[in-house]
Short mmCIF file of C-alpha atoms in Angstrom, two decimals:
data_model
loop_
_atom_site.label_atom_id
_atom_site.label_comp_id
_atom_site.label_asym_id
_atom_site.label_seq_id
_atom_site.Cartn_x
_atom_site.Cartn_y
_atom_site.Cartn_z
CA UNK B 1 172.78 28.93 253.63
CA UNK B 2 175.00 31.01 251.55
CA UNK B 3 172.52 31.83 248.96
CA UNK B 4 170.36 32.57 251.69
CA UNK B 5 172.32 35.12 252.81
CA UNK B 6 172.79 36.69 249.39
CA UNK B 7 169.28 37.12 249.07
CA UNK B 8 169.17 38.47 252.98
CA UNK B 9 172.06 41.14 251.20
CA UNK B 10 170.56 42.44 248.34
CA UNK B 11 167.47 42.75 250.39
CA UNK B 12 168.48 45.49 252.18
CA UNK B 13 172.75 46.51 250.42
CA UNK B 14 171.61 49.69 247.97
CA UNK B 15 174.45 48.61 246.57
CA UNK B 16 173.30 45.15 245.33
CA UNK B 17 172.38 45.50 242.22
CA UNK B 18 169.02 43.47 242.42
CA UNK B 19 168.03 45.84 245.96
CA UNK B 20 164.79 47.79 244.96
CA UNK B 21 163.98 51.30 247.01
CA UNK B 22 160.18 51.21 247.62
CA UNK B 23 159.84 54.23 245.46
CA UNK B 24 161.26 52.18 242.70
CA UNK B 25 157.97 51.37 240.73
CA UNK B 26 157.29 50.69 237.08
CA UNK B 27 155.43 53.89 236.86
CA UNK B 28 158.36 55.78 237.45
CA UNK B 29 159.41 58.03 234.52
CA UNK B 30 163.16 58.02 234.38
CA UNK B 31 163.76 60.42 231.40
CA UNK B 32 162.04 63.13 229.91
CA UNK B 33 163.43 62.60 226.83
CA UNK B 34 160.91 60.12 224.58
CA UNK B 35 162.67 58.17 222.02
CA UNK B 36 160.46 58.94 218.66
CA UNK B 37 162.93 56.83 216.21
CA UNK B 38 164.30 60.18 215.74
CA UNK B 39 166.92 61.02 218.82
CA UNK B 40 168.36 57.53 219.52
CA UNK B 41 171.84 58.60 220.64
CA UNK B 42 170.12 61.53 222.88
CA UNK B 43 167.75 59.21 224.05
CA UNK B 44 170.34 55.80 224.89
CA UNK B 45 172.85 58.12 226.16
CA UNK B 46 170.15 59.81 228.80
CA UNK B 47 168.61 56.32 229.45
CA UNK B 48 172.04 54.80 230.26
CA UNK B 49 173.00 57.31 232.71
CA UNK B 50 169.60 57.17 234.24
CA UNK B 51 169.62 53.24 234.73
CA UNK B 52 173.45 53.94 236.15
CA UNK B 53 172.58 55.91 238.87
CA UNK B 54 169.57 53.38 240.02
CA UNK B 55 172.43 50.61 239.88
CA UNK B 56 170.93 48.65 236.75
CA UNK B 57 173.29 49.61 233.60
CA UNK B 58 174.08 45.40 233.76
CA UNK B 59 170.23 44.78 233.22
CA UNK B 60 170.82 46.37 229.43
CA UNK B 61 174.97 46.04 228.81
CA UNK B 62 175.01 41.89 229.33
CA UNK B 63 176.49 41.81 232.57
CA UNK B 64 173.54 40.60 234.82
CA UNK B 65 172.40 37.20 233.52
CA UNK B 66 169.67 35.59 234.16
CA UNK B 67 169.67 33.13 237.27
CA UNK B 68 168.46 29.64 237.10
CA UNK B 69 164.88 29.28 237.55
CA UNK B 70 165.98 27.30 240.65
CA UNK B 71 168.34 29.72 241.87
CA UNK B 72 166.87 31.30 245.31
CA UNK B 73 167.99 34.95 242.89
CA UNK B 74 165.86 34.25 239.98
CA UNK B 75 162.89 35.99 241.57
CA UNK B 76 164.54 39.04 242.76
CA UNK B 77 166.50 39.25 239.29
CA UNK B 78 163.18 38.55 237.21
CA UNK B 79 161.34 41.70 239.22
CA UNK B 80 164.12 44.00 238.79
CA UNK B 81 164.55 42.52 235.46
CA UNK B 82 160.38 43.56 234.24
CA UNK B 83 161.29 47.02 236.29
CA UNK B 84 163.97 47.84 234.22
CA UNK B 85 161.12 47.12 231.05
CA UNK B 86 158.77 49.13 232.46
CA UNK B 87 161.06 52.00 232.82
CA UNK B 88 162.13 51.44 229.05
CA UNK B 89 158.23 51.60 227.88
CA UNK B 90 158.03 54.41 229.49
CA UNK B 91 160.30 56.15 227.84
CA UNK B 92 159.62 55.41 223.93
CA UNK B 93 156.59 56.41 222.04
CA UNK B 94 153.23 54.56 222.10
CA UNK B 95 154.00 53.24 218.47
CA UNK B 96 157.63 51.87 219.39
CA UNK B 97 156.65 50.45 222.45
CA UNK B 98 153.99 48.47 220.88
CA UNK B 99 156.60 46.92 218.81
CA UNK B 100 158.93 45.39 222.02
CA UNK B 101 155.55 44.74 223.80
CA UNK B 102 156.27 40.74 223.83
CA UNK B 103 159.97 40.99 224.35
CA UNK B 104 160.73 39.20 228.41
CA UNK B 105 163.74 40.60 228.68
CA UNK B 106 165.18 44.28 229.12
CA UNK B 107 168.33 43.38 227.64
CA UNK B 108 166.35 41.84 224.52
CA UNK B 109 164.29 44.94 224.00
CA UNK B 110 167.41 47.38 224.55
CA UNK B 111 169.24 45.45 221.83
CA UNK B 112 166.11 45.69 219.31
CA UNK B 113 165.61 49.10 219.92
CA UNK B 114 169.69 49.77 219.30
CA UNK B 115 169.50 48.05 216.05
CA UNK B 116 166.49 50.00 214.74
CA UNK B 117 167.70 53.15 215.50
CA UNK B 118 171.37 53.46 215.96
CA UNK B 119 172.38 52.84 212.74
CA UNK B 120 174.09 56.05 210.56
CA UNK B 121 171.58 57.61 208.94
CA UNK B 122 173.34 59.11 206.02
CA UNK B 123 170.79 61.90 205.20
CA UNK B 124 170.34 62.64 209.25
CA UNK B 125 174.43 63.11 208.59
CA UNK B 126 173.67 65.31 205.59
CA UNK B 127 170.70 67.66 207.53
CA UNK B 128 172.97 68.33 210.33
CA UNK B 129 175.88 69.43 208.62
CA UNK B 130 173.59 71.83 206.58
CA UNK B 131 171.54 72.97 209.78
CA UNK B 132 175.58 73.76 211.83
CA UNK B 133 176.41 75.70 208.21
CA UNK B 134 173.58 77.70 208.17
CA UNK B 135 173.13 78.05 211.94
CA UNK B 136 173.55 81.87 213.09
CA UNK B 137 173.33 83.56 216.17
CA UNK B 138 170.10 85.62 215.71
CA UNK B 139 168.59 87.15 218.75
CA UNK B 140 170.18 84.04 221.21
CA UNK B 141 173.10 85.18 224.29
CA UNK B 142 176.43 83.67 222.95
CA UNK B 143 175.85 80.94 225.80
CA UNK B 144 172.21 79.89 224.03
CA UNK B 145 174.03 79.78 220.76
CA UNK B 146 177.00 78.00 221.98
CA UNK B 147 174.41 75.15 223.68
CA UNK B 148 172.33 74.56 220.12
CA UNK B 149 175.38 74.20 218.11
CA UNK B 150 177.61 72.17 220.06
CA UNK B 151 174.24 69.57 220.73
CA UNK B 152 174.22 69.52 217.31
CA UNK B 153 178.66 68.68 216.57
CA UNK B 154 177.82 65.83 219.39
CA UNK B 155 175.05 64.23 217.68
CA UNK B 156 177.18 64.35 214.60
CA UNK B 157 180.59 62.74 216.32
CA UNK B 158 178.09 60.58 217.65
CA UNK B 159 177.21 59.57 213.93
CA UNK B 160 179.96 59.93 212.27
CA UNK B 161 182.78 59.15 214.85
CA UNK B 162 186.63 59.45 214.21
CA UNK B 163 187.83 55.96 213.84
CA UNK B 164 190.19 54.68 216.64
CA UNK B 165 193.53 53.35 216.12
CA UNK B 166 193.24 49.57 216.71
CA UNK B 167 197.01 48.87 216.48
CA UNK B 168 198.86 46.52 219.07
CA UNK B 169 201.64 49.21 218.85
CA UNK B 170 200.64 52.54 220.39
CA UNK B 171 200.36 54.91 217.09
CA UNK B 172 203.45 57.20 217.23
CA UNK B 173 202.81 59.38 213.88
CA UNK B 174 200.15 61.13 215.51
CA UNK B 175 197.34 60.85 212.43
CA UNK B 176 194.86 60.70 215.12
CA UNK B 177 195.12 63.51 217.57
CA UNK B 178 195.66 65.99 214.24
CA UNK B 179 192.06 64.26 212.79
CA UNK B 180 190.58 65.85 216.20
CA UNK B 181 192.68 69.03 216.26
CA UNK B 182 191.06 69.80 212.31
CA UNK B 183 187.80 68.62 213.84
CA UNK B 184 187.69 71.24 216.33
CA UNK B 185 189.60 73.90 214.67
CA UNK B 186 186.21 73.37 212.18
CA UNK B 187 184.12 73.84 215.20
CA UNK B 188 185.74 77.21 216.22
CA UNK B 189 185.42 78.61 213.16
CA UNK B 190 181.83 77.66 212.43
CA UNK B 191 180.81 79.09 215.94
CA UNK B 192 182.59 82.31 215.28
CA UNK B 193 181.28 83.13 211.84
CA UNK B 194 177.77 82.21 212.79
CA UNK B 195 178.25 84.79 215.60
CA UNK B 196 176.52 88.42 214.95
CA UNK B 197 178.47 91.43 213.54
CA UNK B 198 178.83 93.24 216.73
CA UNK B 199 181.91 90.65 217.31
CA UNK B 200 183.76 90.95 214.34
CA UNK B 201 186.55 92.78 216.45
CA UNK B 202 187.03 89.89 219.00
CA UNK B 203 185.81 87.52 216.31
CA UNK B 204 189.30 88.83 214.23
CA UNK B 205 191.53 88.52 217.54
CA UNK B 206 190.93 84.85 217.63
CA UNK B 207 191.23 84.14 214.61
CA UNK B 208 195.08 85.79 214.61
CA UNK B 209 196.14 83.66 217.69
CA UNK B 210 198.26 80.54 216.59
CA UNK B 211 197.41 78.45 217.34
CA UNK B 212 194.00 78.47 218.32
CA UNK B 213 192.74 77.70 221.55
CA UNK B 214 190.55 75.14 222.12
CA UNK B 215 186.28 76.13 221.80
CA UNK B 216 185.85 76.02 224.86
CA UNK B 217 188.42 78.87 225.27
CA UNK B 218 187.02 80.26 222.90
CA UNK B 219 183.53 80.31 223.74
CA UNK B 220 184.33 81.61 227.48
CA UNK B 221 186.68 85.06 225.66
CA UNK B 222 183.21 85.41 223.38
CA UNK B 223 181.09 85.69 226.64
CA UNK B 224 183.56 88.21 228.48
CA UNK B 225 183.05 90.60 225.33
CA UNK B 226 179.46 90.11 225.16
CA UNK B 227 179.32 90.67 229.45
CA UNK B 228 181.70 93.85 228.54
CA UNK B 229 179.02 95.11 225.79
CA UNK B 230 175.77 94.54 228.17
CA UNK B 231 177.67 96.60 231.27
CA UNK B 232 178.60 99.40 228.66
CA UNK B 233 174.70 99.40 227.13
CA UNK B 234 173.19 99.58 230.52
CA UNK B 235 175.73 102.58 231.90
CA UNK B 236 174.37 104.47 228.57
CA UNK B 237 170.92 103.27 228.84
CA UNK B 238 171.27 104.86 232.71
CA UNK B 239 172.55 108.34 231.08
CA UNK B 240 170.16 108.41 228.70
CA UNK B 241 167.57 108.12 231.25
CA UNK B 242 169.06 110.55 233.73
CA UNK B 243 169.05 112.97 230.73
CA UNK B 244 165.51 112.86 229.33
CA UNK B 245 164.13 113.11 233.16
CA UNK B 246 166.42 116.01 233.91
CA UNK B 247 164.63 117.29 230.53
CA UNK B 248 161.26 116.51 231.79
CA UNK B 249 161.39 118.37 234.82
CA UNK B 250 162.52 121.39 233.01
CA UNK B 251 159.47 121.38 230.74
CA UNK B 252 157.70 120.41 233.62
CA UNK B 253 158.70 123.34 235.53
CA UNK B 254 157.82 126.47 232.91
CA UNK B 255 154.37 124.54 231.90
CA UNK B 256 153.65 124.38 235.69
CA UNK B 257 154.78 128.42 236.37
CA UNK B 258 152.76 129.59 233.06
CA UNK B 259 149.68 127.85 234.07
CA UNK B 260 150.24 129.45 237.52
CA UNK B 261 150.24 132.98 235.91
CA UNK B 262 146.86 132.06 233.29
CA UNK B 263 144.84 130.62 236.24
CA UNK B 264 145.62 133.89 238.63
CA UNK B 265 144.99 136.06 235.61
CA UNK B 266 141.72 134.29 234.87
CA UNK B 267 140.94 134.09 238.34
CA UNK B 268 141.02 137.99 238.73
CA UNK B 269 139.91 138.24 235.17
CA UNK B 270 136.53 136.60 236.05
CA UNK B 271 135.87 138.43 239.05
CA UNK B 272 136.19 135.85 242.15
CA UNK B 273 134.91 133.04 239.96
CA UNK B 274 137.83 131.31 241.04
CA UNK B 275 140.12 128.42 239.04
CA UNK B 276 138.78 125.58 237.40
CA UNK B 277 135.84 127.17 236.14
CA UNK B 278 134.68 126.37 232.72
CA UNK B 279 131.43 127.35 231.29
CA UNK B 280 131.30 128.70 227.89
CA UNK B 281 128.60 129.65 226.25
CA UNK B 282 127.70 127.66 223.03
CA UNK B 283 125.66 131.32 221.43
CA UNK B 284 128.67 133.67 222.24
CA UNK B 285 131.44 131.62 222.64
CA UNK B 286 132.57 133.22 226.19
CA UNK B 287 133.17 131.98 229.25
CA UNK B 288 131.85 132.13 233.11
CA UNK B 289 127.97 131.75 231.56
CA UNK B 290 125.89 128.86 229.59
CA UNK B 291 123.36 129.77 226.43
CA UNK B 292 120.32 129.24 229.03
CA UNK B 293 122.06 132.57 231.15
CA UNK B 294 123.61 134.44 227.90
CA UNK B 295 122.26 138.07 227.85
CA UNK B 296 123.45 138.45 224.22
CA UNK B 297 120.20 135.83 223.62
CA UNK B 298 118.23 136.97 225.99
CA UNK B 299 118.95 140.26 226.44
CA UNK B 300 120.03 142.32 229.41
CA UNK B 301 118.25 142.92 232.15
CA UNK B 302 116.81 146.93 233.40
CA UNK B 303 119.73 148.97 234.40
CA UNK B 304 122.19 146.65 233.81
CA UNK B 305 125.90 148.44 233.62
CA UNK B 306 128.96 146.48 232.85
CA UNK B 307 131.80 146.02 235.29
CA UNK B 308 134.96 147.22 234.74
CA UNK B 309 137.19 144.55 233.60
CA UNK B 310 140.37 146.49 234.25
CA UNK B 311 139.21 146.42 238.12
CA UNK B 312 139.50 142.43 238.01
CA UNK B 313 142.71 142.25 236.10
CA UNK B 314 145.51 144.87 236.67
CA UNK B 315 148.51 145.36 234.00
CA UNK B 316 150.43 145.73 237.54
CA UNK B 317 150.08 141.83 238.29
CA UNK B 318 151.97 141.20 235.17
CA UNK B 319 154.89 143.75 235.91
CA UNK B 320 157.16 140.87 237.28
CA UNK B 321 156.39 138.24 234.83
CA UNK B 322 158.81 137.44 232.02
CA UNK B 323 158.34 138.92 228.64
CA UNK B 324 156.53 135.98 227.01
CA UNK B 325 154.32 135.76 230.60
CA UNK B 326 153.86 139.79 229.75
CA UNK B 327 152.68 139.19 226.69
CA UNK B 328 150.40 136.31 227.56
CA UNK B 329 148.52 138.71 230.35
CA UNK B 330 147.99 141.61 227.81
CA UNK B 331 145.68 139.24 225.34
CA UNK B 332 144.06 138.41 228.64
CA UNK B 333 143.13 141.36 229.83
CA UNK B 334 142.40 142.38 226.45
CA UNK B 335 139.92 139.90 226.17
CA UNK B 336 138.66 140.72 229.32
CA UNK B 337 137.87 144.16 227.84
CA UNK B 338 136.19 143.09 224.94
CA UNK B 339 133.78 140.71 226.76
CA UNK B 340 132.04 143.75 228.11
CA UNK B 341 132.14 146.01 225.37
#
């Protein structure tokens, strides 16, 4: 009766920790981080937080045995048991999951998988500590530069951890907490030098204060500079654009009035031809007429008499202009003159 009961519990308590939601299937993809033999640590810690939240860490750590085949649990145990499997598989390459295929158990294959790939890889050791050396800020935000190196001093701890004291006596010389305190006063100063030239003057600051605050101090007085310099680029980038379109509509302005004066001379010039116009003659070169209508080709008609240019344009339409307006007028009319000479 009392088993009974259990199995009536973790039928329906979410907190049991063989209950199942419905959209707990073996095609769900609990990670999207795929172990390729390469990011074990990444990959077991993201897995392990993953099968925490869906209550079945003890399917993995040891904690949830395996009932007696007789036991009115085994069943419920044995599906959560090939869920927790399927989740796994689903989160390793083809090629590694090939290899725990055959394995029953989820605790089995988590342990193979562990022993595989969690062991210190001495040259993975080696390429980090080059890759944090040589790391530099580039064209990343402090906060994008900050995020790739401190992934990369976690996968190292996570490698090459500080040993813990192991003592029945709590350690009182305090060889410990100064191995960490060196460890990040490393990290500071990595992260600032690898930062870009234009914060060498809060890059010095830091480095005066004694003692140092921690990185993450750090890292949060980096980003109030870098905030400071981005509100002080766009205020000039804002002045600088208020200038060159105060600049524009200057030169806007005299193009606009000269072409004013040039169209109403030509206007006038060309006797009620009007603006806009645009013929020119490819056998003379002058305007208003085309080579099929050009009387220097074809000659002039009986009686014809030239019109008097100085009737179209008048030196008195120019008498309020500016000097360089003036001057612009006179080789107008002038030409105007010698069109009908």
């Amino acid at each position: 009766m009392a088993n009974q009961e259990g199995l009536l519990d973790f039928l329906t308590n979410p907190a049991n920790s063989f209950f199942l939601h419905p959209n707990e299937s073996h095609a769900l993809v609990l990670v999207n981080l795929i172990l390729d033999g390469k990011n074990y640590h990444n990959w077991a810690r993201t897995m392990s937080m993953a099968l925490l939240s869906k209550n079945k860490l003890g399917f993995i750590d040891g904690s949830i045995q395996a009932p007696p085949d007789a036991d009115p649990t085994f069943s419920a145990w044995r599906r959560c048991n090939t869920i927790v499997l399927a989740w796994i598989h689903r989160s390793i390459s083809e090629s590694i999951a090939k290899s725990i295929l055959w394995i029953d158990k989820a605790r089995d294959a988590w342990i193979d998988l562990q022993d595989r790939f969690s062991q210190s890889d001495i040259f993975r050791v080696s390429d980090l500590q080059e890759d944090i050396y040589k790391m530099q800020q580039g064209e990343r935000s402090v906060t994008d530069f900050f995020t790739d190196i401190k992934s990369m001093w976690d996968e190292l701890d996570n490698l090459k951890p500080l040993p813990n004291c192991r003592c029945a006596a709590p350690c009182q010389c305090g060889g410990y907490q100064l191995t960490r305190n060196h460890r990040e006063r490393d990290h500071i100063i990595r992260f600032l030098k690898g930062l870009n030239e234009q914060y060498s003057h809060v890059r010095s600051q830091i480095m005066l204060i004694d003692p140092l605050p921690n990185v993450n101090r750090v890292f949060s007085m980096v980003v109030q500079q870098e905030r400071q310099m981005l509100g002080e680029g766009q205020n000039v980038a804002v002045n600088e654009s208020k200038m060159f379109a105060s600049n524009s509509n200057t030169v806007a302005d005299m193009n606009a009035r000269r072409s004013g004066f040039l169209s109403r001379g030509r206007g006038r010039g060309n006797c009620g031809q009007g603006r806009g116009y645009t013929k020119i003659c490819t056998f003379c070169g002058r305007q208003n007429h085309t080579v099929d209508t050009c009387y220097r080709k074809h000659g002039f008609p009986p009686g014809f008499k030239p019109r008097n240019a100085a009737n179209c344009v008048s030196m008195n339409d120019v008498a309020d202009t500016s000097a360089q307006d003036q001057e612009e007028m006179k080789d107008l009319v002038s030409m105007t003159h010698k069109q009908y000479d």
